[in-house]
Amino acid sequence: MAPSHTLPGLLMYQARTRPDAPAIREKNLGIWRTFSWRDYADQVRDLALGLKSLGFGPGDKLCVIGDNRPRLYWAQIAVMSLGGVAVPVYQDAIATELAFVLGNADVVAVVAEDQEQVDKILAIRDKLPNLRLLIFDDPRGLADYDADILFAFERVQALGAASRTDHPDTFATLVESVRGEDIALLTYTSGTTGSPKGVMLSHANLVKSAEIFVAHENMAAGDDLLSYLPLAWVGETMYGMTVSLLVGCACNCPEGPETVQRDLREIGPTGFLAAPRVWETMVSSIQVKAADASPLKSWIFRTFRDAAQRAESRAAAGEAIPFGLKIATWLGEYLVYGPVRDQFGLRRARWCYTGGAPLGPETFGLFRAFGINLKQVYGSTEISGLVSLQKDGEANPNNVGRPCPGIEVALADSGEVLVRSPGVFQGYYKNGAATAEVLDSDGWFHTGDAGIIEPSGHLTIIDRANDVGRLVDGTPFAPQFVENKLKFSPYVSEAVSFGHDKPYVSAMIAIDYDTVGSWAERRGLAYTNYMDLSGKPVVLDLLRDEVLRINQSLPEASRVKRFLLLAKDLDADDEEITRTRKLRRGFIAEKYQSVIDALYHDDDEDVALTTEVTFEDGRKVMLETTLRILEAA
């Protein structure tokens, strides 16, 4: 591993020792372009020196916004090389969100991918008094823009190249002056309970956490990673950028969000990290394709799927696998499991991780059964994305593995998980009060998660501590447990369950528009939009059958008694979920209070709902609909 505790230092080490090895690839117009470590360092150097010539200095903040593009990675390392701080934001964030984050972070420069992102920044320029530089990557559509702060990426690099000619040693001196304790990244929390908070992570936070991960996972120089996760998610910074710089493996940027699945197949990464939503979408795709196949193919799939799941269950329990079952899984490898891994581009993957939120055990078990080495990793933004992970042979959907060596985990009297590690953040930016609430004088970070440390040393996360409740009869109620069960259905996009201080469990369900739409089209059912489709009687019957089926796998007290289908999916633009698709439960409870009340009035069969919908351009309209409440007894 590279002997440095700063990200620019890691880059320079790789450029010296492996100058011609692949460092980062970008797909554009169907063609993959490869940049070596020497190319990577040269691009970062010229951009950093160009920024410096424009007045950028130590402590200044630079925001990057857009899809995963090499130039946005280079921009983050370039600003760190100057002693500045990178502030990545979600590419689909609307203007009001950006105004808050960029204003709170005191951003002075932005590197934007394209015209869409440039327009967002220019629309809120009057709210950003510190902003003095807006750099764009893709020039299409920007030829007639005349904003005084607007610069092409190439223009800034040209300034840097001219500066390098006069002062060839400046960049190396700048990189050497960056210290491990300097703040490298200001990344904002998802804001599940309020406004996002700026998490300050130092170079040492990121690099030491990456070293811990690499020490416990099978990684080597020359490996390939798919860099498709949002740049603003700490998982991409940690497991994409930092690990790549540390080990010398290549990041691969897909052509766009809509081509990720195809590009994943082309690259065939050796390691893969995905949020639960990605795995759930994959399972839905498998289930839908199996249902649409010919009777013979559908039978083959079900037969060998069931065999794989029985074998995986026995292996996980340490039981011997009967000879007949071994033969079945051997045949299944050729007929089902191998083709599925190839379809998703995971045939080469030695390890896969799910993190960021709980993943349902059915989804987890299906991938394991199909020969995908899926494991769980647990972390959060404030602890650089790493606390515990599962080793090979210890994968289990019911825990998140053992705390990594060098990372301490304890439980508060309330059951809250406490963490102390080299990855614990330096505090919330300009928010000492919030920092004091979660970081105590002994260095323990209070995660807000309720957990259990099992006798074996494995950590089990139950739910967010504030979300765990009880039914009126005292039965414990963990909403995520019920929601994960519901989301295993291919027809369910999101689910919100209720039950705390209630006599029974109820739920609001958002259908998966693509999957249910395909189901409807195969049956010749016409529909116009999401609201129309979700209100169709046959769709209500379909989802009732799904809830009834899922209820059989739930403890009796946790079974959903009443539910309804929403007229729209939950949306981050409407503040119902975060950009990482975590439920904002407090906001949902307030926005849908009339719906929740109706779910607990047994006489109610319909409920009228008027709700605000936000479009991508910020426009808002009111949606009026009547929702049908269904019994799932």
XYZ file of C-alpha atoms in Angstrom:
633
model
C 0.000 0.000 0.000
C 1.072 3.563 -0.645
C 3.014 5.149 2.277
C 1.024 8.373 2.653
C -1.818 9.710 4.754
C -3.093 12.285 2.274
C -5.039 11.626 -0.896
C -2.773 13.770 -3.146
C 0.208 11.950 -1.632
C -1.329 8.603 -2.582
C -1.832 9.838 -6.134
C 1.787 10.938 -6.492
C 2.972 7.589 -5.111
C 0.943 5.656 -7.703
C 2.157 7.983 -10.492
C 5.788 7.335 -9.482
C 5.563 3.576 -8.994
C 2.926 2.555 -11.583
C 2.883 5.424 -14.121
C 1.514 3.437 -17.080
C -1.016 1.274 -15.237
C -4.744 2.074 -15.711
C -6.034 4.496 -13.087
C -9.429 5.636 -14.323
C -11.604 4.932 -17.352
C -14.472 6.882 -18.855
C -17.042 5.667 -21.343
C -18.180 8.253 -23.876
C -20.204 7.616 -27.033
C -19.856 3.886 -26.458
C -16.041 3.923 -26.254
C -13.948 3.388 -23.141
C -11.025 5.780 -22.693
C -8.275 4.845 -20.249
C -6.130 7.276 -18.233
C -2.945 6.021 -16.624
C -1.705 7.062 -13.208
C 0.709 9.446 -14.960
C -2.237 10.965 -16.857
C -4.235 11.237 -13.624
C -1.422 13.089 -11.849
C -0.805 15.420 -14.816
C -4.476 16.356 -15.041
C -4.684 17.049 -11.301
C -1.449 19.060 -11.321
C -2.500 21.409 -14.129
C -5.953 21.947 -12.657
C -4.554 22.623 -9.182
C -2.041 25.153 -10.485
C -4.763 26.787 -12.597
C -6.983 27.141 -9.535
C -4.077 28.598 -7.602
C -3.453 31.193 -10.320
C -7.132 32.197 -9.984
C -6.723 32.848 -6.281
C -7.773 29.514 -4.812
C -5.911 28.786 -1.580
C -5.732 26.687 1.614
C -9.070 26.191 3.351
C -11.124 27.246 0.331
C -14.081 25.001 -0.589
C -14.710 23.621 -4.064
C -17.956 21.858 -4.939
C -18.273 19.154 -7.596
C -21.677 18.313 -9.076
C -22.532 15.821 -11.794
C -22.361 12.166 -12.714
C -19.193 10.155 -12.154
C -16.712 11.744 -14.533
C -12.893 11.637 -14.304
C -12.693 15.432 -14.224
C -14.865 15.574 -11.108
C -12.523 13.131 -9.361
C -9.504 15.140 -10.517
C -11.089 18.343 -9.265
C -11.474 16.915 -5.759
C -7.829 15.806 -5.575
C -6.680 19.098 -7.114
C -8.381 21.196 -4.458
C -7.001 18.929 -1.727
C -3.513 19.433 -3.197
C -3.880 23.164 -2.487
C -4.898 22.561 1.117
C -8.539 23.148 0.185
C -11.653 21.088 0.805
C -13.816 19.149 -1.669
C -17.600 19.439 -1.294
C -19.365 16.837 -3.472
C -23.149 17.203 -3.845
C -25.850 15.006 -5.352
C -26.264 15.533 -9.086
C -30.060 15.371 -8.869
C -30.316 17.922 -6.057
C -32.726 20.742 -6.818
C -31.755 24.413 -6.592
C -33.075 24.999 -3.054
C -31.030 22.082 -1.700
C -27.917 23.303 -3.471
C -28.392 26.835 -2.172
C -28.413 25.574 1.412
C -25.407 23.260 1.085
C -23.187 25.554 -0.979
C -24.076 28.544 1.170
C -23.491 26.683 4.422
C -20.167 25.326 3.133
C -18.911 28.782 2.033
C -18.104 27.365 -1.406
C -15.941 29.648 -3.554
C -15.667 27.451 -6.667
C -17.832 24.852 -8.414
C -16.871 22.263 -11.019
C -20.063 21.278 -12.865
C -20.447 18.444 -15.331
C -22.650 20.097 -17.959
C -25.158 22.779 -18.892
C -27.866 21.363 -16.627
C -25.661 21.707 -13.558
C -24.324 25.115 -14.649
C -27.893 26.385 -14.956
C -28.665 25.240 -11.405
C -25.697 27.117 -10.007
C -26.370 30.287 -11.981
C -30.000 30.212 -10.800
C -28.876 30.464 -7.166
C -25.813 32.644 -7.676
C -27.356 35.548 -5.781
C -27.601 33.310 -2.711
C -23.908 32.372 -2.827
C -21.913 35.492 -1.927
C -18.624 33.595 -1.733
C -18.867 32.004 -5.189
C -16.349 33.427 -7.618
C -15.567 30.562 -10.016
C -17.815 28.163 -11.975
C -15.956 25.616 -14.098
C -17.708 23.344 -16.593
C -16.622 19.997 -18.024
C -18.941 19.452 -21.009
C -19.193 22.657 -23.130
C -22.294 21.651 -25.117
C -24.974 24.333 -24.909
C -22.735 26.839 -23.135
C -21.218 28.707 -26.087
C -23.420 31.801 -25.638
C -23.156 32.000 -21.844
C -21.329 35.139 -20.716
C -21.325 34.868 -16.902
C -18.137 36.440 -15.585
C -17.456 33.511 -13.244
C -17.758 30.857 -15.981
C -14.584 29.020 -17.063
C -14.033 25.948 -19.247
C -12.132 23.123 -17.542
C -9.485 23.270 -20.283
C -8.998 27.000 -19.752
C -8.192 26.539 -16.074
C -5.798 23.709 -16.900
C -4.112 25.880 -19.535
C -3.466 28.500 -16.854
C -1.960 25.759 -14.720
C 0.254 24.492 -17.535
C 1.604 28.011 -18.103
C 2.290 28.366 -14.392
C 4.091 25.004 -14.342
C 6.433 26.164 -17.086
C 7.605 29.067 -14.940
C 7.570 27.193 -11.616
C 8.039 23.448 -12.259
C 8.411 22.457 -8.585
C 5.390 24.292 -7.193
C 2.926 21.398 -7.350
C 5.205 18.907 -5.611
C 5.840 21.448 -2.858
C 2.105 22.022 -2.431
C 1.367 18.292 -2.140
C 4.140 17.791 0.407
C 2.716 20.584 2.552
C -0.697 18.875 2.933
C -0.994 17.095 6.290
C -3.014 14.103 7.329
C -4.957 16.117 9.880
C -6.076 18.689 7.281
C -9.749 18.590 6.280
C -10.057 16.904 2.883
C -13.778 16.466 2.499
C -16.911 18.278 3.573
C -19.782 15.924 2.839
C -23.331 16.527 3.923
C -25.571 14.114 5.798
C -28.765 12.940 4.159
C -30.903 15.011 6.506
C -33.406 12.372 7.632
C -34.383 14.444 10.682
C -33.735 18.011 9.517
C -31.343 20.117 7.483
C -28.196 18.336 6.256
C -25.050 18.850 8.335
C -21.556 19.233 6.895
C -19.335 16.372 8.041
C -15.644 17.311 8.140
C -13.391 14.368 7.273
C -9.610 14.683 7.305
C -7.168 12.968 4.964
C -6.174 10.659 7.820
C -9.830 9.780 8.493
C -10.249 8.580 4.935
C -6.870 6.957 4.359
C -6.681 5.078 7.662
C -10.218 3.767 7.203
C -9.328 2.622 3.684
C -6.256 0.857 5.072
C -8.445 -1.014 7.542
C -10.798 -2.085 4.751
C -8.009 -3.206 2.426
C -6.383 -5.215 5.233
C -9.534 -7.328 5.470
C -10.577 -7.661 1.851
C -9.075 -9.362 -1.179
C -7.822 -6.390 -3.209
C -4.794 -5.842 -5.415
C -3.309 -3.338 -7.843
C -4.913 -3.839 -11.216
C -8.371 -4.612 -9.848
C -11.378 -2.879 -11.388
C -14.130 -0.959 -9.569
C -17.266 0.545 -11.094
C -17.535 4.213 -10.070
C -21.255 4.847 -10.392
C -22.377 5.729 -6.863
C -23.161 9.409 -6.158
C -20.022 11.430 -5.507
C -21.735 12.970 -2.470
C -22.109 9.563 -0.772
C -19.233 8.775 1.556
C -19.255 5.201 0.235
C -18.046 6.409 -3.163
C -15.339 8.585 -1.620
C -14.153 5.746 0.609
C -14.587 2.576 -1.464
C -14.112 4.207 -4.830
C -11.690 7.120 -4.796
C -9.662 6.528 -1.611
C -9.289 2.743 -1.971
C -8.369 3.191 -5.633
C -5.618 5.670 -4.722
C -4.387 3.471 -1.891
C -4.224 0.142 -3.729
C -3.718 1.244 -7.303
C -6.889 -0.267 -8.754
C -8.824 1.374 -11.579
C -12.066 3.335 -11.299
C -14.437 2.900 -14.241
C -16.999 5.644 -14.919
C -20.085 4.516 -16.868
C -21.462 6.587 -19.721
C -24.481 7.641 -17.670
C -26.938 6.483 -15.002
C -29.125 4.814 -17.625
C -26.214 2.679 -18.949
C -24.851 1.451 -15.612
C -26.156 -2.111 -16.017
C -24.732 -2.468 -19.522
C -21.412 -0.901 -18.564
C -21.220 -3.107 -15.480
C -21.375 -6.142 -17.761
C -18.635 -4.753 -20.008
C -16.217 -3.987 -17.170
C -16.949 -7.020 -14.981
C -15.512 -5.426 -11.813
C -13.514 -7.505 -9.360
C -15.274 -5.777 -6.450
C -18.686 -4.134 -6.283
C -20.477 -1.985 -3.707
C -24.168 -1.118 -3.963
C -26.889 0.339 -1.808
C -29.831 -1.954 -0.948
C -31.993 -0.278 -3.592
C -29.641 -1.537 -6.336
C -29.776 -5.126 -5.068
C -33.557 -4.920 -4.699
C -33.877 -3.682 -8.278
C -31.720 -6.568 -9.500
C -33.911 -9.085 -7.671
C -37.031 -7.537 -9.172
C -35.476 -7.870 -12.616
C -34.666 -11.554 -12.007
C -38.149 -12.313 -10.732
C -39.900 -10.500 -13.576
C -37.792 -12.209 -16.258
C -38.452 -15.602 -14.684
C -42.183 -14.909 -14.582
C -42.179 -13.831 -18.239
C -40.181 -16.834 -19.458
C -41.675 -19.900 -21.123
C -43.174 -22.507 -18.754
C -40.115 -24.750 -19.150
C -37.584 -21.969 -18.481
C -39.640 -20.695 -15.567
C -39.727 -24.186 -14.068
C -35.964 -24.582 -14.519
C -35.342 -21.250 -12.806
C -37.593 -21.996 -9.832
C -36.223 -25.512 -9.404
C -32.567 -24.535 -9.326
C -33.231 -21.332 -7.404
C -34.881 -23.364 -4.659
C -32.002 -25.862 -4.704
C -29.459 -23.051 -4.384
C -31.333 -21.487 -1.489
C -31.547 -24.809 0.364
C -27.817 -25.376 -0.151
C -26.953 -21.839 0.979
C -29.150 -22.229 4.071
C -27.399 -25.464 5.011
C -23.951 -24.009 4.380
C -24.737 -20.931 6.496
C -25.868 -23.197 9.338
C -22.726 -25.341 9.071
C -24.686 -28.395 7.938
C -23.576 -30.952 5.357
C -25.077 -30.630 1.882
C -26.622 -33.908 0.632
C -25.131 -35.441 -2.508
C -28.333 -34.969 -4.501
C -28.451 -31.292 -3.618
C -24.802 -30.904 -4.656
C -25.645 -32.369 -8.070
C -28.596 -29.997 -8.393
C -26.490 -26.921 -7.599
C -23.771 -28.151 -9.981
C -26.327 -28.270 -12.796
C -27.801 -24.977 -11.621
C -24.420 -23.292 -12.012
C -24.532 -23.917 -15.758
C -28.239 -23.376 -16.279
C -29.062 -20.495 -13.907
C -26.468 -19.117 -11.496
C -23.608 -18.462 -13.927
C -25.863 -16.798 -16.519
C -27.417 -14.584 -13.806
C -23.971 -13.470 -12.573
C -22.953 -12.766 -16.149
C -26.158 -10.823 -16.806
C -25.348 -8.471 -13.938
C -21.625 -8.215 -14.702
C -20.575 -9.975 -11.496
C -18.887 -13.076 -12.907
C -15.407 -11.704 -11.986
C -16.413 -10.153 -8.665
C -14.516 -11.675 -5.748
C -16.501 -9.603 -3.256
C -19.668 -7.550 -3.229
C -20.979 -5.395 -0.407
C -24.287 -3.862 0.523
C -24.348 -0.875 2.844
C -26.037 2.375 3.693
C -29.273 0.777 4.907
C -30.594 -2.679 5.808
C -31.083 -5.227 3.038
C -33.897 -7.760 3.330
C -32.724 -11.305 4.164
C -34.574 -12.776 1.156
C -32.705 -10.518 -1.264
C -29.400 -11.130 0.506
C -29.896 -14.892 0.525
C -30.839 -15.084 -3.154
C -27.591 -13.464 -4.311
C -25.551 -15.636 -1.962
C -27.325 -18.713 -3.279
C -26.446 -17.727 -6.861
C -22.730 -17.675 -6.050
C -22.301 -13.936 -5.575
C -20.087 -13.231 -2.561
C -22.438 -10.610 -1.143
C -21.620 -9.377 2.353
C -22.679 -6.521 4.590
C -20.649 -3.485 5.586
C -21.746 -1.015 8.240
C -20.710 2.581 8.602
C -21.934 6.140 8.331
C -20.732 9.455 6.980
C -19.395 10.579 10.371
C -17.150 7.509 10.645
C -15.798 7.557 7.096
C -18.154 4.776 6.034
C -16.594 1.893 7.965
C -17.245 0.226 11.318
C -17.708 -3.470 10.625
C -17.796 -5.861 7.718
C -18.376 -9.532 7.124
C -15.470 -11.805 6.311
C -15.734 -14.553 3.715
C -17.532 -17.473 5.327
C -19.336 -15.231 7.846
C -21.900 -13.575 5.575
C -25.241 -13.303 7.335
C -28.291 -11.158 6.573
C -29.029 -10.745 10.284
C -25.835 -8.953 11.330
C -23.262 -6.560 9.872
C -20.158 -8.516 10.811
C -17.510 -7.992 13.441
C -16.064 -4.553 14.142
C -12.823 -4.219 12.196
C -9.579 -4.386 14.203
C -8.614 -0.863 15.185
C -12.280 0.139 15.496
C -13.969 0.022 18.896
C -17.711 -0.550 19.279
C -19.727 -0.325 22.488
C -23.381 -0.086 23.446
C -24.880 2.691 25.527
C -27.329 1.761 28.280
C -30.123 2.601 25.847
C -28.751 0.124 23.303
C -27.372 2.831 21.007
C -24.248 1.837 19.088
C -21.140 3.866 19.966
C -18.013 3.901 17.782
C -14.457 5.051 18.305
C -12.050 4.748 15.371
C -9.466 6.544 13.220
C -12.336 7.374 10.875
C -14.399 9.406 13.339
C -15.040 12.821 11.827
C -13.612 16.156 12.972
C -17.031 17.663 13.660
C -19.958 19.284 11.866
C -18.996 22.405 9.942
C -20.098 25.548 11.781
C -22.289 23.468 14.102
C -20.545 22.847 17.403
C -23.812 22.179 19.220
C -24.726 19.302 16.899
C -21.184 17.945 17.164
C -21.387 17.897 20.948
C -24.630 15.914 20.765
C -23.022 12.988 18.945
C -19.314 13.135 19.848
C -18.502 12.814 23.537
C -15.373 13.832 25.422
C -13.937 10.304 25.239
C -14.079 10.278 21.452
C -17.129 8.016 21.118
C -19.425 8.770 18.212
C -23.093 8.158 19.023
C -24.479 6.614 15.826
C -28.196 6.859 16.598
C -28.579 3.196 15.650
C -29.999 0.620 18.057
C -27.918 -2.537 18.077
C -26.828 -5.737 19.784
C -23.354 -7.215 20.122
C -23.815 -10.967 19.889
C -21.724 -13.419 21.988
C -19.810 -14.259 18.794
C -18.735 -10.609 18.534
C -20.950 -9.837 15.540
C -22.827 -6.559 15.527
C -26.548 -6.569 14.768
C -28.297 -3.323 13.864
C -31.984 -3.362 14.782
C -33.112 -0.012 13.426
C -32.598 3.683 14.020
C -32.858 4.094 17.804
C -35.567 6.736 17.479
C -37.623 4.561 15.121
C -37.860 1.428 17.269
C -41.186 1.359 19.084
C -43.899 -0.885 20.496
C -47.468 -1.720 19.653
C -50.054 -0.808 22.288
C -49.841 -4.320 23.732
C -46.100 -3.912 24.313
C -44.918 -5.963 21.319
C -41.649 -4.519 19.945
C -42.019 -2.882 16.537
C -39.119 -2.234 14.132
C -40.499 -0.539 11.009
C -37.497 -1.296 8.793
C -37.973 -5.018 9.366
C -41.509 -4.888 7.966
C -40.542 -2.513 5.140
C -37.668 -4.707 3.962
C -40.017 -7.678 3.786
C -42.476 -5.694 1.674
C -39.763 -4.393 -0.660
C -38.727 -7.957 -1.534
C -41.794 -7.970 -3.758
C -40.828 -6.958 -7.309
C -43.968 -4.833 -7.441
C -43.025 -2.624 -4.459
C -40.722 0.379 -4.828
C -41.004 1.855 -1.320
C -42.948 1.062 1.833
C -43.553 2.950 5.049
C -44.898 0.983 8.014
C -46.604 2.289 11.146
C -47.290 0.638 14.464
C -45.750 2.524 17.382
C -48.438 3.038 20.033
C -50.963 1.528 17.594
C -53.045 -1.656 17.890
C -51.638 -3.185 14.710
C -49.188 -2.628 11.860
C -50.270 -0.713 8.762
C -48.382 0.452 5.705
C -48.278 2.877 2.797
C -46.860 1.275 -0.335
C -45.502 2.856 -3.507
C -45.624 0.522 -6.489
C -42.615 -0.066 -8.736
C -43.911 1.803 -11.781
C -41.775 -0.038 -14.352
C -42.456 -3.537 -13.026
C -46.178 -3.044 -12.425
C -46.435 -1.225 -15.756
C -44.883 -4.181 -17.577
C -47.228 -6.522 -15.723
C -50.215 -4.422 -16.808
C -49.098 -4.184 -20.435
C -48.712 -7.959 -20.709
C -52.378 -8.200 -19.701
C -53.546 -5.533 -22.118
C -54.365 -3.098 -19.321
C -54.245 0.528 -20.469
C -53.100 3.272 -18.106
C -51.957 6.867 -18.416
C -49.650 7.581 -15.490
C -48.505 6.430 -12.053
C -51.655 7.588 -10.269
C -53.916 5.891 -12.786
C -51.958 2.627 -12.666
C -51.740 2.431 -8.867
C -55.494 2.954 -8.569
C -56.526 0.165 -10.963
C -58.619 -2.508 -9.164
C -56.505 -5.323 -10.624
C -53.326 -3.624 -9.367
C -54.893 -3.280 -5.919
C -55.683 -7.007 -6.021
C -52.129 -7.787 -7.169
C -50.595 -5.877 -4.262
C -53.089 -7.336 -1.790
C -51.937 -10.814 -2.825
C -48.317 -9.736 -2.391
C -48.950 -8.357 1.107
C -50.848 -11.522 2.072
C -47.922 -13.637 0.848
C -45.340 -11.511 2.661
C -47.401 -11.557 5.854
C -46.858 -15.323 6.064
C -43.123 -14.725 6.565
C -43.658 -12.162 9.335
C -44.277 -12.789 13.034
C -48.000 -12.591 13.672
C -47.770 -9.332 15.636
C -45.775 -7.674 12.831
C -48.124 -8.608 10.000
C -49.627 -5.750 8.026
C -53.361 -5.517 8.710
C -54.311 -2.526 6.569
C -52.474 -0.765 3.758
C -52.935 1.501 0.775
C -51.155 2.281 -2.470
C -49.821 5.795 -2.886
C -50.640 7.803 -5.997
C -46.963 8.686 -6.501
C -43.623 7.231 -5.551
C -41.779 8.738 -2.609
C -39.414 11.381 -3.934
C -36.355 13.207 -2.645
C -37.527 16.365 -4.453
C -40.642 16.262 -2.265
C -38.455 15.765 0.859
C -40.103 12.394 1.602
C -36.831 10.488 1.237
C -33.210 11.537 1.197
C -30.962 11.426 -1.866
C -29.745 8.050 -0.563
C -33.387 6.868 -0.409
C -33.703 6.840 3.365
C -37.168 7.595 4.683
C -37.644 10.983 6.329
C -40.122 9.522 8.793
C -40.928 12.696 10.678
C -41.755 14.584 7.494
C -43.782 11.659 6.109
C -45.768 11.357 9.342
C -46.681 15.033 9.145
C -47.409 15.126 5.413
C -49.539 11.976 5.423
C -51.167 12.400 8.833
C -54.692 12.127 7.403
C -53.764 8.895 5.650
C -52.226 7.402 8.788
C -55.290 8.315 10.814
C -57.542 6.641 8.259
C -55.487 3.437 8.385
C -56.484 3.129 12.049
C -60.169 3.951 11.580
C -61.628 0.589 10.704
C -64.736 2.178 9.214
C -62.720 4.100 6.610
C -62.384 2.530 3.162
C -61.232 5.599 1.236
C -59.174 8.616 2.172
C -58.871 11.882 0.249
C -55.342 13.229 -0.054
C -54.043 16.546 -1.328
C -50.279 16.648 -1.553
C -47.628 18.860 -3.108
C -45.448 17.508 -5.903
C -42.141 19.134 -6.909
C -40.755 18.923 -10.451
C -37.047 18.853 -11.277
C -37.077 22.510 -12.275
C -38.502 23.484 -8.875
C -42.112 24.021 -9.976
C -44.728 22.756 -7.530
C -48.275 21.539 -8.143
C -50.978 20.130 -5.887
C -52.062 16.554 -6.467
C -55.549 15.574 -5.365
C -56.572 11.926 -5.216
C -58.617 9.387 -3.294
C -56.784 6.338 -1.971
C -58.435 2.994 -1.275
C -57.584 1.317 2.054
C -57.199 -2.450 1.753
C -57.483 -5.178 4.375
C -54.691 -7.734 4.560
C -56.022 -9.870 7.367
